[in-house]
CSV table of C-alpha atoms in Angstrom, one decimal:
chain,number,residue,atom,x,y,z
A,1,UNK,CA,49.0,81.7,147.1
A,2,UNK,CA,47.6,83.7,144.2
A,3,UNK,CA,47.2,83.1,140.8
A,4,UNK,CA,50.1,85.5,139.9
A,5,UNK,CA,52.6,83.3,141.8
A,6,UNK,CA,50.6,80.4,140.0
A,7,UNK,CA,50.5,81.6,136.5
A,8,UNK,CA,53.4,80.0,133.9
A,9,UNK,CA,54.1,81.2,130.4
A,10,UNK,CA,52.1,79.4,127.5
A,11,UNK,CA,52.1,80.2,124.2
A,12,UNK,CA,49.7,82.5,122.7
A,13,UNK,CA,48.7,83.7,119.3
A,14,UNK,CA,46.9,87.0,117.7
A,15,UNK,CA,43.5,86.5,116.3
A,16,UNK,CA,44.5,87.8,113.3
A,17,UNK,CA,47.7,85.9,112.9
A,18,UNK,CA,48.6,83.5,110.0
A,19,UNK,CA,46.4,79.8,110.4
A,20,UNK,CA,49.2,77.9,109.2
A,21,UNK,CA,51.6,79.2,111.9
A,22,UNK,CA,49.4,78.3,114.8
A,23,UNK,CA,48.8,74.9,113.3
A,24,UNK,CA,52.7,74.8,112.7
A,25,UNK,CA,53.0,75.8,116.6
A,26,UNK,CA,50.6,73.2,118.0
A,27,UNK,CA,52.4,70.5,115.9
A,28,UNK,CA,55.9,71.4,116.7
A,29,UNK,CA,55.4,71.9,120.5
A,30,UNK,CA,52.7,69.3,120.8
A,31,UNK,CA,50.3,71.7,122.4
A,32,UNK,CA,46.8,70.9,123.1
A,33,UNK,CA,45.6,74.2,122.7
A,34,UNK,CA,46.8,77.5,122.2
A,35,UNK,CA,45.5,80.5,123.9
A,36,UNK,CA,44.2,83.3,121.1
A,37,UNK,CA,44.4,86.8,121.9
A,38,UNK,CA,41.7,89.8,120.2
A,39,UNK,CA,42.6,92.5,118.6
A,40,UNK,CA,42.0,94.2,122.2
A,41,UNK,CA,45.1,92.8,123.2
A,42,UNK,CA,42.9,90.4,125.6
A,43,UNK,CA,42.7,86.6,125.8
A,44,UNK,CA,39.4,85.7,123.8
A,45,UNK,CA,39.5,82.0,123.4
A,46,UNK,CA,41.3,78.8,123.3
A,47,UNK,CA,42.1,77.2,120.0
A,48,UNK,CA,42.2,73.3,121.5
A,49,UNK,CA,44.3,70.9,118.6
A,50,UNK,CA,41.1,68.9,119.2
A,51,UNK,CA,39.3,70.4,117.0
A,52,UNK,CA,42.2,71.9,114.7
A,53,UNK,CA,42.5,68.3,113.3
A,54,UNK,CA,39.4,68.5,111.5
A,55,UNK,CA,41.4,70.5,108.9
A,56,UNK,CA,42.8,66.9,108.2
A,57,UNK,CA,39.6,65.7,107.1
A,58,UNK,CA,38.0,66.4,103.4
A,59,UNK,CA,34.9,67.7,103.7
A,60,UNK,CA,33.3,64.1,101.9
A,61,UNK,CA,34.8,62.4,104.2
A,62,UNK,CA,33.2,64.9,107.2
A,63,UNK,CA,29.8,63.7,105.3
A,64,UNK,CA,30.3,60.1,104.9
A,65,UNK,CA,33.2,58.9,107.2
A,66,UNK,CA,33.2,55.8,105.2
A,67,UNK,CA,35.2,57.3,102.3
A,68,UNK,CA,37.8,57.6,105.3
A,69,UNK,CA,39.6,54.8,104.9
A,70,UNK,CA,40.3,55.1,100.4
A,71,UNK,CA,41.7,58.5,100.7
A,72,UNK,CA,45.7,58.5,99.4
A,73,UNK,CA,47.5,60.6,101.9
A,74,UNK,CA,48.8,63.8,100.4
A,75,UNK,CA,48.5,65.4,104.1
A,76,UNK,CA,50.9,68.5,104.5
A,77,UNK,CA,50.3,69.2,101.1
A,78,UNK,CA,46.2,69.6,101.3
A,79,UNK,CA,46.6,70.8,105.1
A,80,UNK,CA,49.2,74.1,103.0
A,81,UNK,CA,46.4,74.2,100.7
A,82,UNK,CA,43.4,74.7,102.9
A,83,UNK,CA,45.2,77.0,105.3
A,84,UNK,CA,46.4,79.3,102.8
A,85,UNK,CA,45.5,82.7,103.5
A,86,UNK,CA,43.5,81.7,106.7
A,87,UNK,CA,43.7,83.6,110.0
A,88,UNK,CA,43.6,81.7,113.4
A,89,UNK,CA,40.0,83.5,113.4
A,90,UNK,CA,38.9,81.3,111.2
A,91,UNK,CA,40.3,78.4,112.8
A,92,UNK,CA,38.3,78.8,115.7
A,93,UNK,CA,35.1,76.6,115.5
A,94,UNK,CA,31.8,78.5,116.6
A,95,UNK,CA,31.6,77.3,119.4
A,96,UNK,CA,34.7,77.3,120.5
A,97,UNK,CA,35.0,76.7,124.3
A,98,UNK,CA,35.0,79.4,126.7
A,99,UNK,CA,38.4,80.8,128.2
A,100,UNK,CA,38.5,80.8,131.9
A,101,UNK,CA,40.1,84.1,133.0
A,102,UNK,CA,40.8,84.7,136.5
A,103,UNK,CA,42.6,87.4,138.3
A,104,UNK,CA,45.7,87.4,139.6
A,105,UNK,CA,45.2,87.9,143.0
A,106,UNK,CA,42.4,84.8,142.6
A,107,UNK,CA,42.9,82.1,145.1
A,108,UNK,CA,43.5,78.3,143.9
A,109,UNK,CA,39.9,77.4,145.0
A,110,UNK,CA,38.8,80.4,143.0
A,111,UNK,CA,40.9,79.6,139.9
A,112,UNK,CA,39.7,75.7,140.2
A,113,UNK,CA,35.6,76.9,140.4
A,114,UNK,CA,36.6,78.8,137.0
A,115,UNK,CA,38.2,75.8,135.3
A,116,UNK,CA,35.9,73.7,136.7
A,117,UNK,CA,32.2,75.0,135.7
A,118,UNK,CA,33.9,76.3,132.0
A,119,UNK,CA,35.5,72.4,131.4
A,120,UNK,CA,38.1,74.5,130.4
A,121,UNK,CA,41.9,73.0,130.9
A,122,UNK,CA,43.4,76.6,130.7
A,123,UNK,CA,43.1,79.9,132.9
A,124,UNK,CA,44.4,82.9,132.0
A,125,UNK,CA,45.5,85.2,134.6
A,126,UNK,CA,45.4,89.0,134.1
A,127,UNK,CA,46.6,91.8,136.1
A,128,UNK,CA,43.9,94.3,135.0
A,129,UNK,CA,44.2,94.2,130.8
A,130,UNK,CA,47.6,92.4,130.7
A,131,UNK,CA,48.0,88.6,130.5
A,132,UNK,CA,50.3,87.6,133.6
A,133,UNK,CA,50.4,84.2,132.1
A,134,UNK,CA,48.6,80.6,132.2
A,135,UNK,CA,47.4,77.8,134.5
A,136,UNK,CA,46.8,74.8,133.3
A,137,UNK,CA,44.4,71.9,135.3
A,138,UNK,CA,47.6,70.1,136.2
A,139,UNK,CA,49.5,72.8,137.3
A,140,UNK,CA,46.6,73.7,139.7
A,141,UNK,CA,46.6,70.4,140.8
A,142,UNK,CA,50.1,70.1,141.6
A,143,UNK,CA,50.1,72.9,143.6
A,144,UNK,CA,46.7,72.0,145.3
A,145,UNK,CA,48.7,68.6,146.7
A,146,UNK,CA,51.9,70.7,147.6
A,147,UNK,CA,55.5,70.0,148.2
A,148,UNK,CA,55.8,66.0,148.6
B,1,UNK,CA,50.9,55.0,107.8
B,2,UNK,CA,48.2,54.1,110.3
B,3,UNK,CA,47.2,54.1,113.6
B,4,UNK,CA,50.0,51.3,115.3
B,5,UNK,CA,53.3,53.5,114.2
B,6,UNK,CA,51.4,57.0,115.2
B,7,UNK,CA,50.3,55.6,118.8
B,8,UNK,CA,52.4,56.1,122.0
B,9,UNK,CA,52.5,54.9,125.2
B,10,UNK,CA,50.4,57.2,127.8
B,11,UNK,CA,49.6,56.7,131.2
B,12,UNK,CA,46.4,54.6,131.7
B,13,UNK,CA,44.7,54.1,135.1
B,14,UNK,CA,42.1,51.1,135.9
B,15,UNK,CA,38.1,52.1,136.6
B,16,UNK,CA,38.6,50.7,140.2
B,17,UNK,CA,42.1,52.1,141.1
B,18,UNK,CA,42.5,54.6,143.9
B,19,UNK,CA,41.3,58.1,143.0
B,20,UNK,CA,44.1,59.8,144.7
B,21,UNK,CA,46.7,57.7,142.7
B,22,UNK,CA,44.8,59.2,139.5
B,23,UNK,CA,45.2,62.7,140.7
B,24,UNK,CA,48.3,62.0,142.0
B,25,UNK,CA,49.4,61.3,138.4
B,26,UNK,CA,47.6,63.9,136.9
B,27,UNK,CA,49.5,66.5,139.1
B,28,UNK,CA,53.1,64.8,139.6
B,29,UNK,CA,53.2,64.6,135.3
B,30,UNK,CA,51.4,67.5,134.1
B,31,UNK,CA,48.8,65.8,132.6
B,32,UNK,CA,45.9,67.2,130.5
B,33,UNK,CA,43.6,63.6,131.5
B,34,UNK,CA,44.3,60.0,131.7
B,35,UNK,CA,43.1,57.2,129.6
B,36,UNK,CA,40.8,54.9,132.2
B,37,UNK,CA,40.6,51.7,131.5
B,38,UNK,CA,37.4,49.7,132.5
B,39,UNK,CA,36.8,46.2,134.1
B,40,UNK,CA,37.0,44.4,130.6
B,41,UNK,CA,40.7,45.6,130.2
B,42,UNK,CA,39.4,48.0,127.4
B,43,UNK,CA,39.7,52.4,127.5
B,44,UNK,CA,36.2,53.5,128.8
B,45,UNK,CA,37.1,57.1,129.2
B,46,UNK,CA,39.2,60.1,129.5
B,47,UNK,CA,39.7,61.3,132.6
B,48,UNK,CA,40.3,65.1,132.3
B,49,UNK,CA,42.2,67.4,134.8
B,50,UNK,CA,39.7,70.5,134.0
B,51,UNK,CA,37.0,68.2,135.5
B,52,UNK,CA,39.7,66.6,138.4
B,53,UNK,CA,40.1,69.8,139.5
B,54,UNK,CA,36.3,70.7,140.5
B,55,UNK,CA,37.7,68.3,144.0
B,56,UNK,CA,39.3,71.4,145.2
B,57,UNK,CA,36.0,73.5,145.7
B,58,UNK,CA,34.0,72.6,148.1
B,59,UNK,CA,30.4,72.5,147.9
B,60,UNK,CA,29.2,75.3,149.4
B,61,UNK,CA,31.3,77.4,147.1
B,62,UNK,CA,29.8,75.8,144.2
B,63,UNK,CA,26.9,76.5,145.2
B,64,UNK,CA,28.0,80.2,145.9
B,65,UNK,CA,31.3,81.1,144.0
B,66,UNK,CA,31.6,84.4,145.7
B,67,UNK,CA,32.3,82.4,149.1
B,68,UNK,CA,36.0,81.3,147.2
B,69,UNK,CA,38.0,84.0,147.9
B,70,UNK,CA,37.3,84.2,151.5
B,71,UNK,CA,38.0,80.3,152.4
B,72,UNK,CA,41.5,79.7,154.3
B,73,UNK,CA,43.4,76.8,151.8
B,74,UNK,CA,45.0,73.6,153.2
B,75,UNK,CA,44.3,71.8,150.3
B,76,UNK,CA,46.3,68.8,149.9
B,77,UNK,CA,44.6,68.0,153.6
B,78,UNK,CA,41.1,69.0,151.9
B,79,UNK,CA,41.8,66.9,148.7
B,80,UNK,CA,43.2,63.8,150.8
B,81,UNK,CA,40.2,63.7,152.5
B,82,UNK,CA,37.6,63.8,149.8
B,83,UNK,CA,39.8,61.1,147.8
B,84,UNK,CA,39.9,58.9,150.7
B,85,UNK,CA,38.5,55.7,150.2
B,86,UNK,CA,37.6,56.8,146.4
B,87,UNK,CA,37.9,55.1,143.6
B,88,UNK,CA,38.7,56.4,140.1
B,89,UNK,CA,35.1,55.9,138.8
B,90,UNK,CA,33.9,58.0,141.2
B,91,UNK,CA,36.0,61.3,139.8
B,92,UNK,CA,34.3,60.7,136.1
B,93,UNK,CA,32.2,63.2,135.6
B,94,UNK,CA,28.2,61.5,134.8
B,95,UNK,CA,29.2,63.2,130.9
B,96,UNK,CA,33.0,62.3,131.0
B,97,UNK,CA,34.0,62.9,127.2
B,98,UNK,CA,33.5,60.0,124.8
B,99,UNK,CA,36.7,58.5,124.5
B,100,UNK,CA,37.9,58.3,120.8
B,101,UNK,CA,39.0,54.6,119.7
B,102,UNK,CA,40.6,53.8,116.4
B,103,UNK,CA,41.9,50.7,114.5
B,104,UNK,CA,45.3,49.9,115.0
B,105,UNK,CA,45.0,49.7,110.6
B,106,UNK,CA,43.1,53.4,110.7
B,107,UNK,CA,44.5,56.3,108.5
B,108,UNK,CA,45.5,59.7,109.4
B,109,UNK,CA,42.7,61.0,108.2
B,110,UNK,CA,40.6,58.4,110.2
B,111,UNK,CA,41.4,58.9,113.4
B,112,UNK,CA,41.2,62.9,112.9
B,113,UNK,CA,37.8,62.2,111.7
B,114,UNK,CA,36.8,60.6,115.4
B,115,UNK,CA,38.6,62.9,117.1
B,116,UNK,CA,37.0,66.3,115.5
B,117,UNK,CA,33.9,64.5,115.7
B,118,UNK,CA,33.9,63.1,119.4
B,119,UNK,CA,36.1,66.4,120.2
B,120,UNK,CA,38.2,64.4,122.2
B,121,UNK,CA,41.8,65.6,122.3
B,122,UNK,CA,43.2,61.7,122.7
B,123,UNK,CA,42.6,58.2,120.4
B,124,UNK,CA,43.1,55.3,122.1
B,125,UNK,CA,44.6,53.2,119.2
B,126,UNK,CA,43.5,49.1,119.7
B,127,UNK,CA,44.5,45.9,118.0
B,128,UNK,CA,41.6,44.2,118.8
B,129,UNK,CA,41.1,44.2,122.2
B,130,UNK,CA,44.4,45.4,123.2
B,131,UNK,CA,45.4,49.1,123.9
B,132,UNK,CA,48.5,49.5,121.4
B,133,UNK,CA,49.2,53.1,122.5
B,134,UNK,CA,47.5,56.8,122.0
B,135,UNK,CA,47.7,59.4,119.7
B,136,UNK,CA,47.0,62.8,121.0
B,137,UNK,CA,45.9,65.6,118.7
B,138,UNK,CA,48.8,67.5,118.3
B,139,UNK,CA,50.5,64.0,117.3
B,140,UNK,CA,48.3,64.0,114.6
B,141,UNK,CA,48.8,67.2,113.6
B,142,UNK,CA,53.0,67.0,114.0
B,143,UNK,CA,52.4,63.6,111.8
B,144,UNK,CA,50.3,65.4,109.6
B,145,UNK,CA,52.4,67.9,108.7
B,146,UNK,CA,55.4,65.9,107.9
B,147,UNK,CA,59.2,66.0,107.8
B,148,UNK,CA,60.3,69.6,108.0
């Protein structure tokens, strides 16, 4: 099997595209990541929720966590406020993890040393310069055990 | 509204259960990790599928990637043999993530502060020293964002 046959749809979302949208796609779909594409048209990174969230936090909380706990909630409200005008570029934190990519005539063992030496839960599968689609960790996984 | 309403129930696995059940789970759900629970009945780590996956390379390829592509697969033969025997403490990697833990009494904008902090997709939420439940990152985000 190749990573064509392997390879599902996942959501993606331009660089350049509107913060508040990805952040609205994550929430509503419960997605731990989405994958974000370059202006090249080509997978450049993942955006993992993981680290979205820290748009929840003020930053004088981010310098003394102790003020955590006094804050009145006004959430959607400031989250509106700081994304306003934002692109998912900016969302993406310096150093965001690495996106596997793999080809899509990769094998499962070559898909799996990809995922496994990035720590990354997501491979993107290209034929050439066009995204086929997505693997995640537990896809590859269910297909490594096979058919019960 | 704190940590006990946003928590839900996720799979947990005990430190000593089988390793094959864990990837078992991993695979049969579509799992990004499970929440492993040590000796003392308390979460010790996260478990993640990017790292579960590194079972289905064998050494030698890890030592020389370019061998992947030319190995014939049974894997679910290769996989039940390397389990076999294992236990679930074994498949954490030696820098498994830090697993977040919040207070069952912890804000919104607490546990996102752990979360970005430790980078750790996952809270276990605990009343004391009782896993109520977890709270994933998009979870927070979906809560965070409100009512539509």
């Amino acid at each position: 099997m190749h990573a064509k046959e392997m390879a599902e749809d996942f959501p993606v979302i331009g660089v350049e595209s509107d913060a508040w949208e990805a952040v609205t796609q994550l929430a509503e779909h419960r997605l731990p990541g989405l994958v974000v594409m370059g202006d090249d048209g080509r997978p450049e990174a993942v955006l993992p929720a993981s680290q979205v969230v820290r748009i929840l936090v003020p930053s004088y909380v981010q310098d003394d966590p102790s003020l955590a706990g006094v804050l009145s909630e006004s959430m959607a409200d400031r989250v509106a406020d700081k994304l306003r005008g934002k692109k998912v570029r900016q969302l993406l934190p310096a150093d965001a993890p690495e996106l596997a990519v793999v080809n899509d005539d990769d094998t499962i063992v070559e898909v799996a040393a990809v995922m496994a030496r990035l720590r990354c839960p997501l491979a993107a599968v290209m034929d050439g310069d066009t995204l086929v689609g997505v693997i995640t960790a537990s896809r590859l996984l269910e297909l490594a055990l096979g058919p019960k």
